[in-house]
Short mmCIF file of C-alpha atoms and ligand atoms in Angstrom, two decimals:
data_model
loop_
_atom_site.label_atom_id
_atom_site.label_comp_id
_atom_site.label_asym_id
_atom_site.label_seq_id
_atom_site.Cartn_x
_atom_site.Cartn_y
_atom_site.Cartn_z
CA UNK A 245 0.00 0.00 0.00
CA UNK A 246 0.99 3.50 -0.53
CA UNK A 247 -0.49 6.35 1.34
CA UNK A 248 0.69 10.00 -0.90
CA UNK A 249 0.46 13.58 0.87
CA UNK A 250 1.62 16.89 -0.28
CA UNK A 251 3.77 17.14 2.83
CA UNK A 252 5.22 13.86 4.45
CA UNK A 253 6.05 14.41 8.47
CA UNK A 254 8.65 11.72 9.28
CA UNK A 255 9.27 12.88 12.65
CA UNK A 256 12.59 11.18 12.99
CA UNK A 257 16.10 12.58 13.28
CA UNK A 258 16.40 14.25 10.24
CA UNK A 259 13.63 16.16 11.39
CA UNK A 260 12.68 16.00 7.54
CA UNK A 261 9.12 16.85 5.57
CA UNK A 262 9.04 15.08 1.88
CA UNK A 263 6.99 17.58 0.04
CA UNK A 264 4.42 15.53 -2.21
CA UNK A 265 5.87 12.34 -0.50
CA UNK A 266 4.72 9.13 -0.06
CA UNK A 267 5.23 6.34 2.61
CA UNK A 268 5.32 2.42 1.29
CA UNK A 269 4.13 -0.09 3.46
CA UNK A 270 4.47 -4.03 3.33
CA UNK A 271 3.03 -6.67 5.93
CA UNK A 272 2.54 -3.87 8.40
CA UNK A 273 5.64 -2.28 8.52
CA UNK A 274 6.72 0.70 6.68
CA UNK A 275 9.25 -0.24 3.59
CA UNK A 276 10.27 2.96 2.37
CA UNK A 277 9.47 7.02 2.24
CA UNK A 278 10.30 9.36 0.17
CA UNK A 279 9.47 11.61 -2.94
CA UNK A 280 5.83 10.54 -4.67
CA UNK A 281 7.66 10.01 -7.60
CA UNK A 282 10.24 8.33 -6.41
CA UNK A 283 8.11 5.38 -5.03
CA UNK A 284 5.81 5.17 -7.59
CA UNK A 285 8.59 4.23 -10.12
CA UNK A 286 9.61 1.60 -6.98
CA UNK A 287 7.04 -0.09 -5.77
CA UNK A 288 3.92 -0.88 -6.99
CA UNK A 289 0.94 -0.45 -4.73
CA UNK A 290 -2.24 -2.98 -4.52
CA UNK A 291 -4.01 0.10 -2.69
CA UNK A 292 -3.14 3.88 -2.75
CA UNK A 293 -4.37 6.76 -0.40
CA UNK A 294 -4.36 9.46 -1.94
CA UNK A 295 -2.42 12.49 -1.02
CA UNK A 296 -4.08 15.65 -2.63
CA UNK A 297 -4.49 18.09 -0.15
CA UNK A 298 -3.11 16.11 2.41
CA UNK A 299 -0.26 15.63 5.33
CA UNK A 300 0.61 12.48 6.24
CA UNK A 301 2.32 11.88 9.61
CA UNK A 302 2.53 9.37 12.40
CA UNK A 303 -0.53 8.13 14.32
CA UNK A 304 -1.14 10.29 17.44
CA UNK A 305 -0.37 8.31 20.22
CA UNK A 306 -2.28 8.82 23.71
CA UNK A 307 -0.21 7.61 26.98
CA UNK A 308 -2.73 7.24 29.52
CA UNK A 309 -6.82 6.91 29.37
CA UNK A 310 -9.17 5.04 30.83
CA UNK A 311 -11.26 4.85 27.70
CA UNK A 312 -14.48 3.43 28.26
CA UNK A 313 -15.12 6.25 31.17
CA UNK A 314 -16.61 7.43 27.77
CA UNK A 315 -19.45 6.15 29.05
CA UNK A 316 -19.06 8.40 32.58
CA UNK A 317 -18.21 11.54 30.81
CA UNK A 318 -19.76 14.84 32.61
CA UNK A 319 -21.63 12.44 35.13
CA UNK A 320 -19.70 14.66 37.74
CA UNK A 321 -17.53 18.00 36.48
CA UNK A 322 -16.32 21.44 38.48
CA UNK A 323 -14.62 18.72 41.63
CA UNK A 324 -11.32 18.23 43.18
CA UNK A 325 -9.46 14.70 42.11
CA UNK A 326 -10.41 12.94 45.49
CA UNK A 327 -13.84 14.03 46.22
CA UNK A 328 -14.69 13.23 42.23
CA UNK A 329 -12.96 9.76 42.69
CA UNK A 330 -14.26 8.89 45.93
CA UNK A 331 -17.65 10.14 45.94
CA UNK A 332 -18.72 10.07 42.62
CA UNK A 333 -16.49 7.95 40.43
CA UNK A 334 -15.16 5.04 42.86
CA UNK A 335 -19.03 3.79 43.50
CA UNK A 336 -20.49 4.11 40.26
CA UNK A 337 -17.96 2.02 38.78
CA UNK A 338 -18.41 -0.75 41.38
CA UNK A 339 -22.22 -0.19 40.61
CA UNK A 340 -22.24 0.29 36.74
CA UNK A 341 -19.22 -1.42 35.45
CA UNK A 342 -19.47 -4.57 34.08
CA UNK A 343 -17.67 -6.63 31.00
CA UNK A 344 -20.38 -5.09 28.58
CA UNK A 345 -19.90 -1.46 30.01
CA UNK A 346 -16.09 -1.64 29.48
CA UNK A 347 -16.81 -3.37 26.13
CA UNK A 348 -19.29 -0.63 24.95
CA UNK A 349 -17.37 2.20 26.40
CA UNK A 350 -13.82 0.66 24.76
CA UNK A 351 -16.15 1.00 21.43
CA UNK A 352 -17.28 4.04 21.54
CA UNK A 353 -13.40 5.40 22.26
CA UNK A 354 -12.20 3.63 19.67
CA UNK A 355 -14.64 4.92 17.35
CA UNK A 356 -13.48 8.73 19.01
CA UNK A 357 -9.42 7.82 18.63
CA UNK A 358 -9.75 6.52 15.41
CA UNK A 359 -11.88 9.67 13.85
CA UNK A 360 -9.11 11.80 15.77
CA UNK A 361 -5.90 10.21 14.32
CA UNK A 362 -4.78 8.69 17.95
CA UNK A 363 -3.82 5.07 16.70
CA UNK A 364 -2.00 4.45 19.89
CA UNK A 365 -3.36 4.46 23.39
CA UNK A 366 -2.39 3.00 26.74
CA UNK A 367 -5.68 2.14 28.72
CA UNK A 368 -6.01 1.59 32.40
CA UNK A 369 -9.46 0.11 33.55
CA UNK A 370 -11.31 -3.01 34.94
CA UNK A 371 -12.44 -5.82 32.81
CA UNK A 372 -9.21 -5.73 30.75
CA UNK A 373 -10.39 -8.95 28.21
CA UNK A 374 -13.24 -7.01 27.10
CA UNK A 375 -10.68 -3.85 26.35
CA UNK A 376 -8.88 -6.51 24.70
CA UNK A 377 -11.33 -7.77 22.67
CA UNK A 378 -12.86 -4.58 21.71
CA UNK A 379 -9.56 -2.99 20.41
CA UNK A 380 -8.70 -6.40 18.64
CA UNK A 381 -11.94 -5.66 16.76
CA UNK A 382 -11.35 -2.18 16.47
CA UNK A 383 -8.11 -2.17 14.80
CA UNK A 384 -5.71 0.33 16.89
CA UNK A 385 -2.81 -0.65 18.92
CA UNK A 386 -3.12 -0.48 22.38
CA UNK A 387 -1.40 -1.04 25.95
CA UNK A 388 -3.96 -2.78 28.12
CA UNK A 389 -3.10 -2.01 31.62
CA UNK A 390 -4.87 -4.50 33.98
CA UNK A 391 -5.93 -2.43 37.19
CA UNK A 392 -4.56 -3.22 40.63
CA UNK A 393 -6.16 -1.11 43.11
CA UNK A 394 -6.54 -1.91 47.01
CA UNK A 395 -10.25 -1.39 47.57
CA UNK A 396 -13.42 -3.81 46.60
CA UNK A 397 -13.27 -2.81 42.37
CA UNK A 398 -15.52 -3.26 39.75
CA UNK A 399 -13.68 -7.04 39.14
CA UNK A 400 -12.28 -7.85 42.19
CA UNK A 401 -13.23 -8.03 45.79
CA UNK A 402 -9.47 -6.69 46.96
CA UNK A 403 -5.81 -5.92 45.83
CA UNK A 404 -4.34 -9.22 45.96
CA UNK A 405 -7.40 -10.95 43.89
CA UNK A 406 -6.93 -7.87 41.38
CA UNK A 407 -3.34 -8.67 41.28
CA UNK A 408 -3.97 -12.42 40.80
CA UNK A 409 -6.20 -11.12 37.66
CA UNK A 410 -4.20 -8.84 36.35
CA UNK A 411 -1.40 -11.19 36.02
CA UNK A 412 -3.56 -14.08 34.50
CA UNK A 413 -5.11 -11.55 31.85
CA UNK A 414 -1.29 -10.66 31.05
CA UNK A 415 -0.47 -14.77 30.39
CA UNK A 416 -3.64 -15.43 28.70
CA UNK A 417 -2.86 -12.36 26.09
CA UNK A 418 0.83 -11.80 25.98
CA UNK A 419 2.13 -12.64 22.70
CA UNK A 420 -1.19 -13.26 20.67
CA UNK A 421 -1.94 -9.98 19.03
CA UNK A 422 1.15 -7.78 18.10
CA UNK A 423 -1.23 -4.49 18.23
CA UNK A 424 -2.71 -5.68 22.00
CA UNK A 425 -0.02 -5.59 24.46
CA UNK A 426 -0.94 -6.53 27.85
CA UNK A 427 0.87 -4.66 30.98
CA UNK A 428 -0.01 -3.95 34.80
CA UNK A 429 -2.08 -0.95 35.90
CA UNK A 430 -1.29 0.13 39.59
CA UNK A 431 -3.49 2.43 40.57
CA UNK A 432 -1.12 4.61 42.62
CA UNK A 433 0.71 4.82 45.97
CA UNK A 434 -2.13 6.01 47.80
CA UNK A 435 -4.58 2.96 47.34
CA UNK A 436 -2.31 0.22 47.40
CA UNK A 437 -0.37 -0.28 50.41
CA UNK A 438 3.75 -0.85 50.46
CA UNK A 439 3.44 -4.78 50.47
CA UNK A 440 1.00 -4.95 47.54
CA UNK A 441 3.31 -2.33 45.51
CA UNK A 442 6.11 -4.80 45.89
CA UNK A 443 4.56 -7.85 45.06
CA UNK A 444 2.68 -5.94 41.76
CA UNK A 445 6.52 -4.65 40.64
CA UNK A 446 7.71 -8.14 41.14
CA UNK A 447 4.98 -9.80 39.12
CA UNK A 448 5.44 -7.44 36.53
CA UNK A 449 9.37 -7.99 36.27
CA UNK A 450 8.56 -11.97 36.16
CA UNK A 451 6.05 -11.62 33.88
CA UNK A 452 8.29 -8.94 31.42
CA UNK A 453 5.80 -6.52 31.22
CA UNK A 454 5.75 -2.40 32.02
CA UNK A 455 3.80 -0.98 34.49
CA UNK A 456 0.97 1.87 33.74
CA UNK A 457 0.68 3.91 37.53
CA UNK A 458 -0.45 7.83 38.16
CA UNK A 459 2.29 9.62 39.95
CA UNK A 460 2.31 12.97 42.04
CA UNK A 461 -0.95 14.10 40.24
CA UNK A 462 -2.08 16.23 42.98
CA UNK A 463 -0.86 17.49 46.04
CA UNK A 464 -3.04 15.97 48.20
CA UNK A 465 -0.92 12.96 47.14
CA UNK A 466 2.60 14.80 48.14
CA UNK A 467 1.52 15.19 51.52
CA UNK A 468 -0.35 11.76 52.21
CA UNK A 469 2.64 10.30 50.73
CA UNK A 470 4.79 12.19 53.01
CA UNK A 471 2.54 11.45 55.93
CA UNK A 472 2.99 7.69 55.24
CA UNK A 473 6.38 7.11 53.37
CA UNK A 474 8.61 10.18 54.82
CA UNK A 475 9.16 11.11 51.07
CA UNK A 476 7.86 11.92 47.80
CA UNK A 477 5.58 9.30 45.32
CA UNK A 478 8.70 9.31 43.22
CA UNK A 479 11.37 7.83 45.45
CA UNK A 480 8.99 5.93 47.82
CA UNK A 481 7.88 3.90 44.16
CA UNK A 482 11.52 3.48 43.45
CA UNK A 483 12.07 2.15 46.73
CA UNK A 484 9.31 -0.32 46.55
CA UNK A 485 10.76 -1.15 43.37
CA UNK A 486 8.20 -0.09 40.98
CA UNK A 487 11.09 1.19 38.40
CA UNK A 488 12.69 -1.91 38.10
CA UNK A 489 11.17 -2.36 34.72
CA UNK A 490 9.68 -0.30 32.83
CA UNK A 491 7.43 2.25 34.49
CA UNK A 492 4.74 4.56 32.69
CA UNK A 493 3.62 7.37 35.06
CA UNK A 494 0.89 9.18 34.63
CA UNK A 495 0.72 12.77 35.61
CA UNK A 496 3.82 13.72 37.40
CA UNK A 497 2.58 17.34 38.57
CA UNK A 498 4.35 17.65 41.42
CA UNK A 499 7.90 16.20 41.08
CA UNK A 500 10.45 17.83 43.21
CA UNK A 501 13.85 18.49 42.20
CA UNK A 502 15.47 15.52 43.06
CA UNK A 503 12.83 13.48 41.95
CA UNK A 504 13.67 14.50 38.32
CA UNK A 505 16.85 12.52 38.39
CA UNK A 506 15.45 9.26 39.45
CA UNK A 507 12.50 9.58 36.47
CA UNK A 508 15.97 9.85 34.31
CA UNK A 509 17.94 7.10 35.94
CA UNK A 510 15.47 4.42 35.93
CA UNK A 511 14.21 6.11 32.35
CA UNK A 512 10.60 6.20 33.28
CA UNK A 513 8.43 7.47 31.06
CA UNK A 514 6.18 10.33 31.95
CA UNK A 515 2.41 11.34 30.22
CA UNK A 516 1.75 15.05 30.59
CA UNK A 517 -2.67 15.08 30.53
CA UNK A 518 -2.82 18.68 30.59
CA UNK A 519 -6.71 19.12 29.94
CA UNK A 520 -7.31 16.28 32.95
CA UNK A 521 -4.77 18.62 34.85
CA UNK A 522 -6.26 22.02 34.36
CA UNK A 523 -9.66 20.67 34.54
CA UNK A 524 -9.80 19.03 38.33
CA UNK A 525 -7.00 21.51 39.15
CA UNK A 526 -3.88 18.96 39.60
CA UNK A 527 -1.46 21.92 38.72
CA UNK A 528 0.65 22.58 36.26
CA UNK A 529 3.54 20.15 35.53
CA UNK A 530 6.68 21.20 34.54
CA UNK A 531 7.54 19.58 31.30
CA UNK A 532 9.75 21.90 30.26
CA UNK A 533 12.09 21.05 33.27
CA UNK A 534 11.66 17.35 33.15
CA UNK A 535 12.53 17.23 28.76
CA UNK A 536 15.27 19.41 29.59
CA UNK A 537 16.76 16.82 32.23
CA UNK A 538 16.22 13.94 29.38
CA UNK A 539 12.98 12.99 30.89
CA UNK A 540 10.92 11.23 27.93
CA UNK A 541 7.87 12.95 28.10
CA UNK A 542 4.84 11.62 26.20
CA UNK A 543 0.99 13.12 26.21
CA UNK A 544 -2.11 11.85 27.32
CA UNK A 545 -5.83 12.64 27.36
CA UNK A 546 -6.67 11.03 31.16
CA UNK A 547 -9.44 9.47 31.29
CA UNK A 548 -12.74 11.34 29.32
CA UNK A 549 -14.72 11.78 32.72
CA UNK A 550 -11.95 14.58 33.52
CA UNK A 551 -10.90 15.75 29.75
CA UNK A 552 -14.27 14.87 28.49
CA UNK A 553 -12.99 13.87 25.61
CA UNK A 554 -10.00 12.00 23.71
CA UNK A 555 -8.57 14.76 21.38
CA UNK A 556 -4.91 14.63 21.34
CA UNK A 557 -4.79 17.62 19.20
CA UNK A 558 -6.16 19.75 21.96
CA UNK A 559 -3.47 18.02 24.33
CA UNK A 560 -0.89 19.12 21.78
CA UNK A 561 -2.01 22.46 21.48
CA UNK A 562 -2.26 22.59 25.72
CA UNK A 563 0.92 21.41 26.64
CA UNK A 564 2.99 24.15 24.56
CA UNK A 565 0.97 26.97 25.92
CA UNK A 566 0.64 25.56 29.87
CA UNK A 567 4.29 25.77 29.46
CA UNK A 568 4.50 28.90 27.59
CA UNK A 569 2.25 30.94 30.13
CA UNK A 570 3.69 29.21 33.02
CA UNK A 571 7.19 30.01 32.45
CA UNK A 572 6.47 32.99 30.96
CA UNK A 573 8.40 32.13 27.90
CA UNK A 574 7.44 31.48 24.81
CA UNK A 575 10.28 29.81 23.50
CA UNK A 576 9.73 26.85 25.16
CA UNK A 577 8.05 23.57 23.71
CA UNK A 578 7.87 24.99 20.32
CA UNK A 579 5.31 22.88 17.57
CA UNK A 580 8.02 20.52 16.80
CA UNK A 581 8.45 19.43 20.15
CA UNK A 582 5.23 19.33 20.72
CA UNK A 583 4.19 17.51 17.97
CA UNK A 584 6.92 14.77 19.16
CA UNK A 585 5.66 14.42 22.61
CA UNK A 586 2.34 13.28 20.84
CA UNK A 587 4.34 10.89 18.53
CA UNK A 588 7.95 10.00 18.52
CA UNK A 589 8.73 11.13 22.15
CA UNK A 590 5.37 9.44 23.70
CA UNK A 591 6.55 5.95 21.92
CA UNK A 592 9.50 6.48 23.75
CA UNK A 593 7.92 6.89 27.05
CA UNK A 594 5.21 3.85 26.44
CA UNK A 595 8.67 1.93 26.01
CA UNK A 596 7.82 1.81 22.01
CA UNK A 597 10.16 4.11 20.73
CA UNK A 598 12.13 1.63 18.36
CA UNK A 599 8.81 0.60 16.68
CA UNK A 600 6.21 3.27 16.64
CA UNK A 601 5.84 7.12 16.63
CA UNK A 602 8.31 7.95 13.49
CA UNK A 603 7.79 7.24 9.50
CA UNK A 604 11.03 5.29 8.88
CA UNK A 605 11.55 2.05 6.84
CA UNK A 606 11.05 -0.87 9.12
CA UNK A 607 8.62 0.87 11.70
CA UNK A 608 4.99 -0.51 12.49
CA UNK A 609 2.55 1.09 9.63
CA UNK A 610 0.47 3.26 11.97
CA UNK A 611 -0.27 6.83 10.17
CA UNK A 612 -2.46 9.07 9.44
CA UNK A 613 -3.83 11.63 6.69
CA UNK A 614 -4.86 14.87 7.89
CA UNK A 615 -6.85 16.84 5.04
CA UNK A 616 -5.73 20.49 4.54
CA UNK A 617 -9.05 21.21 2.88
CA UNK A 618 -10.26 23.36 5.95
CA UNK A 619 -9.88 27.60 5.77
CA UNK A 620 -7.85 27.05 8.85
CA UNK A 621 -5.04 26.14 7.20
CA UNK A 622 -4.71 28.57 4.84
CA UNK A 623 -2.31 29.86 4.04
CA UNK A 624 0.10 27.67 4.55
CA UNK A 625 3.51 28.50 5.78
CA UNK A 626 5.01 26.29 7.87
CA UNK A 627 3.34 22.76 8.22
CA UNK A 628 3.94 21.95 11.88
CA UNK A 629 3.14 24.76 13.13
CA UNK A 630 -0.18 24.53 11.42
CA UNK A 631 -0.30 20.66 12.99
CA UNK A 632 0.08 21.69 16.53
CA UNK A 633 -1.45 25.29 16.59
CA UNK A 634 -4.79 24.93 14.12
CA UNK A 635 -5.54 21.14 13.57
CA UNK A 636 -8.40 19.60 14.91
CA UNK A 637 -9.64 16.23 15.12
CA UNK A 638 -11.71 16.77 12.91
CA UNK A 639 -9.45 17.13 10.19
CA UNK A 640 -8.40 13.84 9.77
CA UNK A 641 -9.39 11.61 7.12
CA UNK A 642 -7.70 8.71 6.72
CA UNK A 643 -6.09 6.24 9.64
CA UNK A 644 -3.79 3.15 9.32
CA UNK A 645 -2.67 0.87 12.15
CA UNK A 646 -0.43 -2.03 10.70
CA UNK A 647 -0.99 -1.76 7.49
CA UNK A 648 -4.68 -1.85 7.59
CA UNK A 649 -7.01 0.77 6.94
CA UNK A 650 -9.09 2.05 9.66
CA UNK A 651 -10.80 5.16 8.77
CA UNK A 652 -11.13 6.04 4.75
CA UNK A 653 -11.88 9.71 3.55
CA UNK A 654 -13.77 10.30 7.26
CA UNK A 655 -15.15 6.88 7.10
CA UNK A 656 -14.49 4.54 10.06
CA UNK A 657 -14.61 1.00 8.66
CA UNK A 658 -13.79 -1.30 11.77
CA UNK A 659 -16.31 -0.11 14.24
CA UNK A 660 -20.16 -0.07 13.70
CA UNK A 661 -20.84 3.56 15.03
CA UNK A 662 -24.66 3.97 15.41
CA UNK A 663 -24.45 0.81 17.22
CA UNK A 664 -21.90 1.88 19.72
CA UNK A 665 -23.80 5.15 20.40
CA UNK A 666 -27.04 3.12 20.54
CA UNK A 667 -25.65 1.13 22.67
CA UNK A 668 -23.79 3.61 25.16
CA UNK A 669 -26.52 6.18 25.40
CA UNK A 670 -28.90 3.07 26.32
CA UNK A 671 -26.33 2.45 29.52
CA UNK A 672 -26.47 5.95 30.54
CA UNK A 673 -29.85 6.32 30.42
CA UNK A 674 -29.86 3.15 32.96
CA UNK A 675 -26.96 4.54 35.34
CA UNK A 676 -29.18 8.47 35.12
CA UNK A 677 -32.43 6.21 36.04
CA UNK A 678 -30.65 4.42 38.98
CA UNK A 679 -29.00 7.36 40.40
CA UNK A 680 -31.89 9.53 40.22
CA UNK A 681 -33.78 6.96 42.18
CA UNK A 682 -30.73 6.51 44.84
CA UNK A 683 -31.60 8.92 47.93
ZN1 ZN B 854 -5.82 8.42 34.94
#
């Protein structure tokens, strides 16, 4: 297959963009890109997207969600992080969320990720076969964290049965789908006590697998964890030995200086959710420090009960001007960057950076087409900066995860969509019924 565009975004080294370019792929890899021309005289193509008004680039890739909280999105807005989670969000789920709800809500964010160009995502939630299943069906690549959390959960009566089940969903689906990768989700240091920690880092060493956990999101956290462990999140996780392999951490608001050091050492990666951040008021994290120190920073949407929704565009566009305006300079994370923390620098952090996030012979064949046809883009100068600062999600057109088509001139062709919304507004309408008749 070939997929054309007037400009070509490789996002590797060379920091390159082919102007009317065109990326080859073969058995879901990428074999070459390069000049239009060039290729055509090459290869020839079975299929060919084509490129005429177009930008082609790497799929968006989203480090931390709980996606199907689609189906909880603006149940409870305007709250602090704790109250939200254990008031409002903490019970429904153990009330609401069963293997259909995570299969239907899954859907319905696949059907929003796809339609927005994200073609990565790394999900954290309960029922972790039917997130499986649904992105199987759906056609994007994901990271399915299972979710260890101390407390009775929507699939499991206590930490060490959620452990127990995280770890068996990891066996049963490590190695059978090369686009659904199975890791452990730890919910964070402040509902899962020091013993559990240990035991979930040293399943997921044995096992081989990264672990998904939030990290100083709010500073409610600092202080509890100070309270309890004498330190910050940061080094009492490394002490419990949750960097030992790799470690995705979600958040990091609040690291303190000599926290920064450690997220280099043990090369965690970090996902900046800036919406999720700004919206439940978590602070402001500071990127800018932690890239500088050779943190690999990636970007997130959070869940879409605190974003609402799953555009990494608007993450993009929200992480270079948080740190703009909170440094007061405006040098800092310019488009490129930006643009790299949402593709090759977030594959880095998700521990993919050798396969996904960068249009290069021998990568995975996940990119996308994002149409130009829009008055927003005219005229057009510079091509990034008209990525980061004026896209939207709506402007994509066309998505491919290995190899395969997804979404076709605004059409998604893997996931049934009136279905899924059928199906998700019908759930809501039975959560709105049984809450409004809860005292
Ligand atoms: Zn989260």
């Amino acid at each position: 297959m070939i997929v054309a565009g007037d400009y070509v975004v490789m996002m590797d080294e060379s920091q390159q963009v082919v102007k009317d370019g065109a990326v080859a792929i073969d058995g879901g890899r990428i074999v070459a890109v390069g000049p239009s021309a060039e290729l055509a005289s090459k290869y020839r193509a079975r299929r060919t997207l084509d490129g005429t008004g177009k930008v082609v680039l790497p799929g968006l890739i989203n480090g931390h969600t709980h996606a199907a909280m689609t189906l909880l999105r603006g149940i409870a807005d305007d709250i602090e992080l704790i109250e939200w989670l254990q008031k409002y969000i903490f019970p429904t789920e153990v009330r609401f969320v069963d293997a259909d709800f995570v299969r239907i809500g899954t859907e319905l964010a696949c059907a929003e990720m796809i339609r927005g160009g994200t073609t990565t995502f790394v999900d954290m939630y309960y029922f972790p076969d039917s997130v499986a299943e649904a992105v199987e069906s759906c056609g994007l690549r994901v990271l399915v964290a299972a979710s260890v959390i101390d407390q009775k959960s929507p699939d499991a009566a206590n930490g060490t049965e959620s452990l127990a089940k995280a770890a068996d969903f990891v066996r049963r689906w490590k190695g059978r789908n090369n686009r659904i990768i199975p890791i452990i989700g730890a919910h964070a240091i402040y509902t899962i006590p020091p013993d559990l920690m240990r035991r979930i880092a040293a399943a997921a060493q044995e096992l081989d697998v990264p672990i998904s956990i939030h990290v100083s999101e709010s500073r409610w956290e600092m202080e509890t964890t100070q309270k309890n462990y004498q330190t910050t999140p940061i080094h009492a996780l490394d002490q419990l030995g949750v960097f030992g392999g790799h470690t995705i951490a979600a958040h990091v608001v609040w690291p303190q200086d000599d926290d920064i050091p450690v997220l280099v050492q043990r090369q965690v990666g970090v996902i900046h959710n800036p919406s999720s951040n700004m919206k439940i008021s978590s602070g402001i994290s500071p990127v800018t420090k932690m890239l500088a120190a050779g943190v690999h920073v990636g970007l997130g949407t959070d869940g879409p009960a605190t974003n609402n929704d799953l555009d990494m565009w608007e993450e993009m566009r929200l992480a270079a001007f948080l740190q703009k305006v909170s440094t007061m300079d405006p040098k800092v994370i310019p488009a490129r960057t930006a643009l790299n923390m949402a593709t090759h620098g977030g594959a880095e952090a998700i521990g993919l950076g050798e396969e996904l996030g960068t249009l290069a012979p021998g990568r995975r064949a996940d990119l996308i087409q994002v149409s130009l046809a829009d008055e927003h883009f005219v005229p057009m100068y510079d091509v990034i900066s008209h990525l980061v600062y004026v896209a939207h999600a709506e402007d994509v057109t066309s998505v491919v995860v290995d190899g395969k088509i997804l979404m076709r001139d605004g059409k998604v062709l893997t996931v049934d969509e009136a279905q899924v919304r059928r199906e998700a507004t019908a759930i809501a309408t039975r959560i709105q019924a049984a809450l409004a008749a809860t005292p």
